[in-house]
C-alpha positions as a Python dict, from the first residue, in 0.01 Angstrom:
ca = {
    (1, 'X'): (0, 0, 0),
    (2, 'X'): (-106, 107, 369),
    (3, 'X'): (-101, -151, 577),
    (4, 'X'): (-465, -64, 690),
    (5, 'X'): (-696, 215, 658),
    (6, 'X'): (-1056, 292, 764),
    (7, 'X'): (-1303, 633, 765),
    (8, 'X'): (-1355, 869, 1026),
    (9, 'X'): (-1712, 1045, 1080),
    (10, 'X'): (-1593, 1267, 935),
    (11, 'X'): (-1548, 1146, 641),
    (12, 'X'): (-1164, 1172, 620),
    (13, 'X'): (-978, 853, 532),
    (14, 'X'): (-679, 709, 781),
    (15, 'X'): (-406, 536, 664),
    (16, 'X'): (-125, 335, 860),
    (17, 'X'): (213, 323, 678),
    (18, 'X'): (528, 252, 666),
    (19, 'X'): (776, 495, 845),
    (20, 'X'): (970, 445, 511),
    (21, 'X'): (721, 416, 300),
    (22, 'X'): (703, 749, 11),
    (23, 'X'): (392, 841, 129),
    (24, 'X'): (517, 902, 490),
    (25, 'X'): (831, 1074, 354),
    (26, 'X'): (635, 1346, 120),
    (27, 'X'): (369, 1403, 398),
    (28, 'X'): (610, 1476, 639),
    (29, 'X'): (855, 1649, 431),
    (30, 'X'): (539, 1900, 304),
    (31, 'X'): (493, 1999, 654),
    (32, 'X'): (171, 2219, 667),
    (33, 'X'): (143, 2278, 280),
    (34, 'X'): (-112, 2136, 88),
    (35, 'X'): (-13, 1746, -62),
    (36, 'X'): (-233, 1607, -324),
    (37, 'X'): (-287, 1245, -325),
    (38, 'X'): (-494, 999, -479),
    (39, 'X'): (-583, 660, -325),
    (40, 'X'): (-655, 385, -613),
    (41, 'X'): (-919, 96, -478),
    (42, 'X'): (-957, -211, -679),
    (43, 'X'): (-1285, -431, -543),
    (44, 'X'): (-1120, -796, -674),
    (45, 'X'): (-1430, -1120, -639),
    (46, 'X'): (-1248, -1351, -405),
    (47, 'X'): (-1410, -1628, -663),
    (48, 'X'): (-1276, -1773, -1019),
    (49, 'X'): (-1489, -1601, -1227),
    (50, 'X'): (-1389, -1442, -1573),
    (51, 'X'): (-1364, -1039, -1556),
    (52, 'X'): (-1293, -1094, -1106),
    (53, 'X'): (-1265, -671, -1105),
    (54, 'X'): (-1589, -615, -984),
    (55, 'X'): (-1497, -220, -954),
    (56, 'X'): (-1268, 65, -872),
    (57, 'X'): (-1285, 372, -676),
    (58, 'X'): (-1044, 666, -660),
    (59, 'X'): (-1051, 892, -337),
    (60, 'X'): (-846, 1245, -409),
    (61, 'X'): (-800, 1516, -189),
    (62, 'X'): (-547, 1655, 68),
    (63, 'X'): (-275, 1419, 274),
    (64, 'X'): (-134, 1513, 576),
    (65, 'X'): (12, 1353, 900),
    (66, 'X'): (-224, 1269, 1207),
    (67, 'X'): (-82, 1520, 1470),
    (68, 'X'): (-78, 1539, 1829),
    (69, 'X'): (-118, 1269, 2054),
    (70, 'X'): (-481, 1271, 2134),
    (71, 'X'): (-545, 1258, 1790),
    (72, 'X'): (-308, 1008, 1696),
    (73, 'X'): (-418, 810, 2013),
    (74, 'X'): (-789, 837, 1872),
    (75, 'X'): (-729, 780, 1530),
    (76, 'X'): (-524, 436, 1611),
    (77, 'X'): (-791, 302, 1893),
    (78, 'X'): (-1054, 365, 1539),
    (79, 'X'): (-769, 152, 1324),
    (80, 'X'): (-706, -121, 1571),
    (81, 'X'): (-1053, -145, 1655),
    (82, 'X'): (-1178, -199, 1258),
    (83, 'X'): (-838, -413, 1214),
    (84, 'X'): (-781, -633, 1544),
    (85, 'X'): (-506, -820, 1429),
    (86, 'X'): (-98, -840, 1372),
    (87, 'X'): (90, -494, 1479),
    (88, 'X'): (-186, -308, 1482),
    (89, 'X'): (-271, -456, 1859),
    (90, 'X'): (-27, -239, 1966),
    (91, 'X'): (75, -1, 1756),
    (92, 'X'): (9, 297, 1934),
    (93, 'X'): (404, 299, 2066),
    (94, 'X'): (533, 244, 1763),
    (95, 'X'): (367, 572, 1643),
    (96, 'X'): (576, 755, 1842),
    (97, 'X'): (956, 905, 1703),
    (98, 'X'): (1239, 731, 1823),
    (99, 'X'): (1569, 890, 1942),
    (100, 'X'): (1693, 741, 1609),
    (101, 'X'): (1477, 868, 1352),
    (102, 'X'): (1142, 776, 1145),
    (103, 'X'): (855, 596, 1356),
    (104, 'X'): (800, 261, 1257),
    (105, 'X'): (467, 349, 1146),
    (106, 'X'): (301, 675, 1107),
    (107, 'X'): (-93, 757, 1056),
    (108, 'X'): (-156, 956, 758),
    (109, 'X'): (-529, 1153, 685),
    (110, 'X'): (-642, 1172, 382),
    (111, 'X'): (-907, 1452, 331),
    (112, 'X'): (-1134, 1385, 91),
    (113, 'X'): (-1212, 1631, -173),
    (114, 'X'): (-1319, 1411, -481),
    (115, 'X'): (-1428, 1090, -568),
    (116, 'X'): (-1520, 871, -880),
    (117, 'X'): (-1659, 498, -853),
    (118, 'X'): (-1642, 270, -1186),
    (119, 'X'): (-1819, -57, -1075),
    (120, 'X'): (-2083, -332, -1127),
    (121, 'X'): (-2385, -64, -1148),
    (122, 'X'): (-2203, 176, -1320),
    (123, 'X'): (-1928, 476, -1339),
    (124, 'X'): (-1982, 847, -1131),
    (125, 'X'): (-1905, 1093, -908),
    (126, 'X'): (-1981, 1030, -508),
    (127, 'X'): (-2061, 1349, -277),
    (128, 'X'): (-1755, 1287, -9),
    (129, 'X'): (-2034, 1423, 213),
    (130, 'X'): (-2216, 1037, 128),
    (131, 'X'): (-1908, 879, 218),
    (132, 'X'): (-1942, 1059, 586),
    (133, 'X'): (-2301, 931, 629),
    (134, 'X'): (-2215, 578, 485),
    (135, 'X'): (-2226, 315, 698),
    (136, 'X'): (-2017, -74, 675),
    (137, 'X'): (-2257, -325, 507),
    (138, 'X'): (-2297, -593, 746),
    (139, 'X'): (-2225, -853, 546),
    (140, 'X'): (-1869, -727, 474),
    (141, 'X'): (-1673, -910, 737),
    (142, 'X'): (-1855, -1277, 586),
    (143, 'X'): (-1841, -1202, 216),
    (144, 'X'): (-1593, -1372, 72),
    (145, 'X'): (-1602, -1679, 306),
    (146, 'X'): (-1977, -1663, 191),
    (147, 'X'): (-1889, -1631, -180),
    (148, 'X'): (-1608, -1880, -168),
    (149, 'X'): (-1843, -2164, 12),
    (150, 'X'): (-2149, -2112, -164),
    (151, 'X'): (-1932, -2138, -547),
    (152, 'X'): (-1737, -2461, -414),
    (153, 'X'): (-1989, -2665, -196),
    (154, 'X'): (-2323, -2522, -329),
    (155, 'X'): (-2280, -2554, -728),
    (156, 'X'): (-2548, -2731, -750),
    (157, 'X'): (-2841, -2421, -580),
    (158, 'X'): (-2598, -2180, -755),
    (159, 'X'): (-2691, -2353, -1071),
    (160, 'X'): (-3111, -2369, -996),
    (161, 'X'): (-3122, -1987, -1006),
    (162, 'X'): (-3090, -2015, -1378),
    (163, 'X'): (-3501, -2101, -1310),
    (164, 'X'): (-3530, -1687, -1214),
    (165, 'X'): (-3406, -1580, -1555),
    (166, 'X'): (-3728, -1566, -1715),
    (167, 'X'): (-3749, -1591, -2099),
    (168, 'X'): (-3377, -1640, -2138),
    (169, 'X'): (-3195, -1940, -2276),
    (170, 'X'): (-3055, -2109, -1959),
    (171, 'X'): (-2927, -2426, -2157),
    (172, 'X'): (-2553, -2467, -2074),
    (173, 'X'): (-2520, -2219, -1796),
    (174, 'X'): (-2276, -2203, -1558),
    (175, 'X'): (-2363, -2018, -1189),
    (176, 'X'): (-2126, -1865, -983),
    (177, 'X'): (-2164, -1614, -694),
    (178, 'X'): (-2002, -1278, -746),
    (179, 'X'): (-2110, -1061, -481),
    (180, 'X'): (-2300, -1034, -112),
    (181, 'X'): (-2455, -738, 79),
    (182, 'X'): (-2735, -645, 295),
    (183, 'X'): (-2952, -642, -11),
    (184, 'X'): (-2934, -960, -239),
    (185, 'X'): (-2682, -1136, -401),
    (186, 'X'): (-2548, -1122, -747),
    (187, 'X'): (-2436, -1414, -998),
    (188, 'X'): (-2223, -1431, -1250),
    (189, 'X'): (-2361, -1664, -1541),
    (190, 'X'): (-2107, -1811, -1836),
    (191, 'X'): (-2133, -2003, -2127),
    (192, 'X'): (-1867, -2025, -2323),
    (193, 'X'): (-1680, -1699, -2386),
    (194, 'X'): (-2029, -1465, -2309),
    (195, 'X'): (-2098, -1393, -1939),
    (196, 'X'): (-2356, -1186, -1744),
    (197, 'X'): (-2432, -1099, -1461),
    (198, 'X'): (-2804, -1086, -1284),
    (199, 'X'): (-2864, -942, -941),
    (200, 'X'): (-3110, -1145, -679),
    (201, 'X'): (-3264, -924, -425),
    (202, 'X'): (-3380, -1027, -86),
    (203, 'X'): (-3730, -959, 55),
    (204, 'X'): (-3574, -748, 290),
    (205, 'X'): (-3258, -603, 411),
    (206, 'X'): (-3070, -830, 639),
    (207, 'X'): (-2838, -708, 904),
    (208, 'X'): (-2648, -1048, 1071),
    (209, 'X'): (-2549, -1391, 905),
    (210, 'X'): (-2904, -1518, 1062),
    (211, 'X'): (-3079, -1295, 848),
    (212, 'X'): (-2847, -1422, 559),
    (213, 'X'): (-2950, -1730, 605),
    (214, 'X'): (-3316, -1679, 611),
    (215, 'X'): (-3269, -1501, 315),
    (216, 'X'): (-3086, -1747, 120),
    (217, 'X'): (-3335, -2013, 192),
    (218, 'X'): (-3622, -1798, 48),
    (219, 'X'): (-3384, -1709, -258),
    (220, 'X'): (-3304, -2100, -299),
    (221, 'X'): (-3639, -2229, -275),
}
């Protein structure tokens, strides 16, 4: 488990580690020959909700250390400045080999050849090249403080969405928030041992938590 990672322009993806962890010791000990590697991501709902793996993704290609200093320099300013918190304040010294041995934690690139996403719309391939040109949903950083506050304080408007289901039978349902981005929000309905799932789109894309909120209120009422 890297201790934090995050995507370069490039598209490439950085990972801190452990000085000791395996992944440090094979990319090292490969030197400049080619490592495979594949990084397993499992998307978990931060909400009690039967089924809570709401996807996986699986990033293969080449892994090698971050050389030189500059780079290194660069690639930890990107990690610290996506990850503000703990070590990784100041973890540019750290980077460096000590007279002893092993760093305590090296920066390890991961360039991406393949990847595969199996989630709540569905299983394929992704162009890498889309993973360069992605950008962070806004609403990543409030998610699951979103999800968790709307499924424990706000049962009650979770539960008045079963009104949007149309023809269905809504008798018995039970309403609970399962995921949050720019574009709507989607609930995870339960009765019994049968679930699904329906998706709630906003009227347009919002890009703060004020926009959120405004959007919410139009979903609600």
């Amino acid at each position: 488990m890297p201790a934090a990672r995050t995507v370069t322009a490039d598209g490439d993806v950085i990972l801190l580690v452990s000085g000791e962890s395996a992944a440090a010791r094979a990319a090292a000990h490969a030197q400049d020959d080619d490592l495979t590697a594949v990084i397993e991501i499992t998307d978990v709902a931060p909400v009690s909700v039967p089924h809570r793996i709401r996807g996986r993704a699986w990033l293969a290609g080449w892994l090698t250390p971050v050389r030189g200093a500059a780079d290194r320099a660069a690639c930890a300013a990107l990690l610290a400045e996506r990850h503000p918190v703990g070590e990784l304040l100041g973890m540019s010294e750290s980077l460096e080999t000590p007279p002893a041995g092993r760093p305590a934690w090296m920066l390890l690139r991961l360039e991406v050849g393949e990847i595969s996403v199996d989630d709540l719309w569905g299983a394929e391939h992704v162009d890498p090249e889309l993973l360069a040109a992605a950008e962070p949903d806004p609403m990543v950083a409030h998610e699951t403080e979103l999800l968790q506050h709307l499924a424990s304080s706000h049962g009650d408007r979770m539960g008045d969405l079963c009104a949007l289901l149309g023809t269905r039978d809504t008798a018995g349902l039970t309403a609970v928030p399962l995921a949050l981005d720019r574009l709507g929000l989607r609930v995870r309905f339960t009765r019994g041992t049968t679930a699904f799932d329906a998706r709630f789109d906003f009227p347009e894309p919002v890009d703060d938590v004020c926009g959120l909120r405004r959007a919410m209120r139009t979903l609600f009422s």
